[in-house]
Amino acid sequence: MFTAIVLLFCWRKVAAQRVASVVGNFVSLTISIMLLHQVWNNGIQTMQAGNWSAPFGITFVADVFGSTLVLLTSIAGLAVSIFSTAGISKARMRFGYFPILHFLLMGLSGAFLTGDIFNLYVWFEIIIIASFVLMTLGGRKPQIEGGIKYVTMNLLASVIFLTAIGILYGLTGSLNMADLSLKVAQVQNRGLVNVTALLFFVGFGIKSAIFPLYFWLPSSYHTPPSAIAAIFGGLLTKVGVYAMLRVFTLIFVPDEFVRTTFTIIAGATLLTGVLGAIVKTDVRKIFSYLIVSHIGYMIAGLAMFNEAALTGALFYLVHDIMVKTNLFLICGLIFKIKGSLEFKEVGGLYDEYPKLSLLMAVVLFSLVGIPPLSGFWPKILLFQGGFSTGNYFLIISIIIASFFTLWIVAKIWAEIFWKTQPQTETVQADDLAPMKWSRKTLLVGPVLMLAIVSVYIGLGAENIMAVSHHIAIELLDPTAYINAVLGPVAAP
Amino acid sequence: MELLLVILIGILYSAGIYMLLRRSLVKLILGLILLGNGANMLIFLLGSLVKGNPPVIPDDAKALTGLYADPIPQALILTAIVISFGLQAFAIILIKRVYAVINSDDLDHLNTTEEEV
């Protein structure tokens, strides 16, 4: 069950070549499907590193939540690595683009599977060092500028996270998440526990770009090439959300005060994100702000903290990883065709590439959540959760944010696909048409693949619903998780 | 000893945050380094300090008895130091590149990607 990680370690030796990279991703996809299958049928799987029993050694836990995310990571990773075989310049490949991409994927899978809070920190560091390199690889001026903000904020987040771990260790004397879940509940000094919880929240919040802490994201995500931005936008911020969902359901069960904080922050994240997206005219910047906004949905689910809302948040997480990855790949395609992503300079895509435009339309619509597509169902669930807790502030924020998202998508559609090509002095860089058929397939293929996954998430909603519902129940009642890690004796 | 460490951690954190708020890139990195060291000291302090009792089991005993130093914070700090060392090395190279490209170490000159709004 744990081969996914082991394999990820092996890849980097061979991943220097494109083929090896794609094959490696295929293997990891298969393994993660097997892992999910195993976990779904046989319950939570654990592995104690070095055979030290649970509260002392380093534990890896694969529950449905973790393994679903590993599966999504490998789907997105596969798409991005196929895309980047054709979309990334030779110079970047020479500087070790693929090994680092795989390090990043390894870090992500590790973070999703670890059962030890300090180990989570270590995986986070692996992720951020890999993402730093990817972000600055190439060294153009805007990239470096975006990079320095990104590096600084993430280093700061790590320090805060480390501080919180230190305090938590001082409080409980344990680092295993299942063990902590039992011990934190017994700590008398609730004020100190709340402060630690908020320190964790700030640390993860910087990573996942929530309301007051999101400003680094739109200023750095549009600088690297699209393939890299895709993996960042699809997965990196979601690690923060994952950690938040995990820590705040397992270790710190939110009380009234923390939940109110979450509510306010979720609403503010939703609104500031879309408002930022409205004023931008560059497609990639718009998508960067939309990432921020849509993180708000997930935090909203956490803030309501009941079964329906958590199911909705998890469904949204699944949908969002696929769609956001795809959006940035589409940006790459538009850039390849038009040589620019500014509204002023592009247009008329629908006349030139009607089939491609329809494909993109599917993705854009599922981003908004036109009913049969994937964005629709989680919102219904979130409303349900909101009404049952009477959390009307969040419901209103979600409605407003959704309408603005619709508006933004309509604007993108009108500006890029329908408007006639404006006559500007910029050089028209139509790279796609003269390209060889095989390279075109490599570029369009992953977009098509992810679009199919999105459509499946929408049409086969009941399957995804079942999975998210299972996860939500798992999160609300961590006893199974604790038993799996510590053994049945430790149950209270 | 504890009190001394508490004061030291306070100084490290506040100096680090002060440095972070300056405009110079070099001071930014220095601030991050100070904060990292502060966090490490904090873990060390919270693992309860014991003087001169290493957690080594003597030959004639089966388990540790009495007061002994907790090994976990030391392992944690070791890991954290290695990680922060790597990150700081990367960050220093990065500011060197930034200086080469932008020709300034003032953070106010790093806003060109935001300008065309």
XYZ file of C-alpha atoms in Angstrom, chain A residues 16 46 54 64 93 161 179 246 344:
9
model
C 15.604 13.154 -16.449
C -1.126 2.362 8.342
C 2.538 4.356 16.996
C -9.931 7.615 2.211
C 14.528 20.732 -18.998
C 4.026 26.330 11.604
C -2.195 10.562 19.766
C -7.004 17.395 8.851
C -6.483 44.037 -25.256
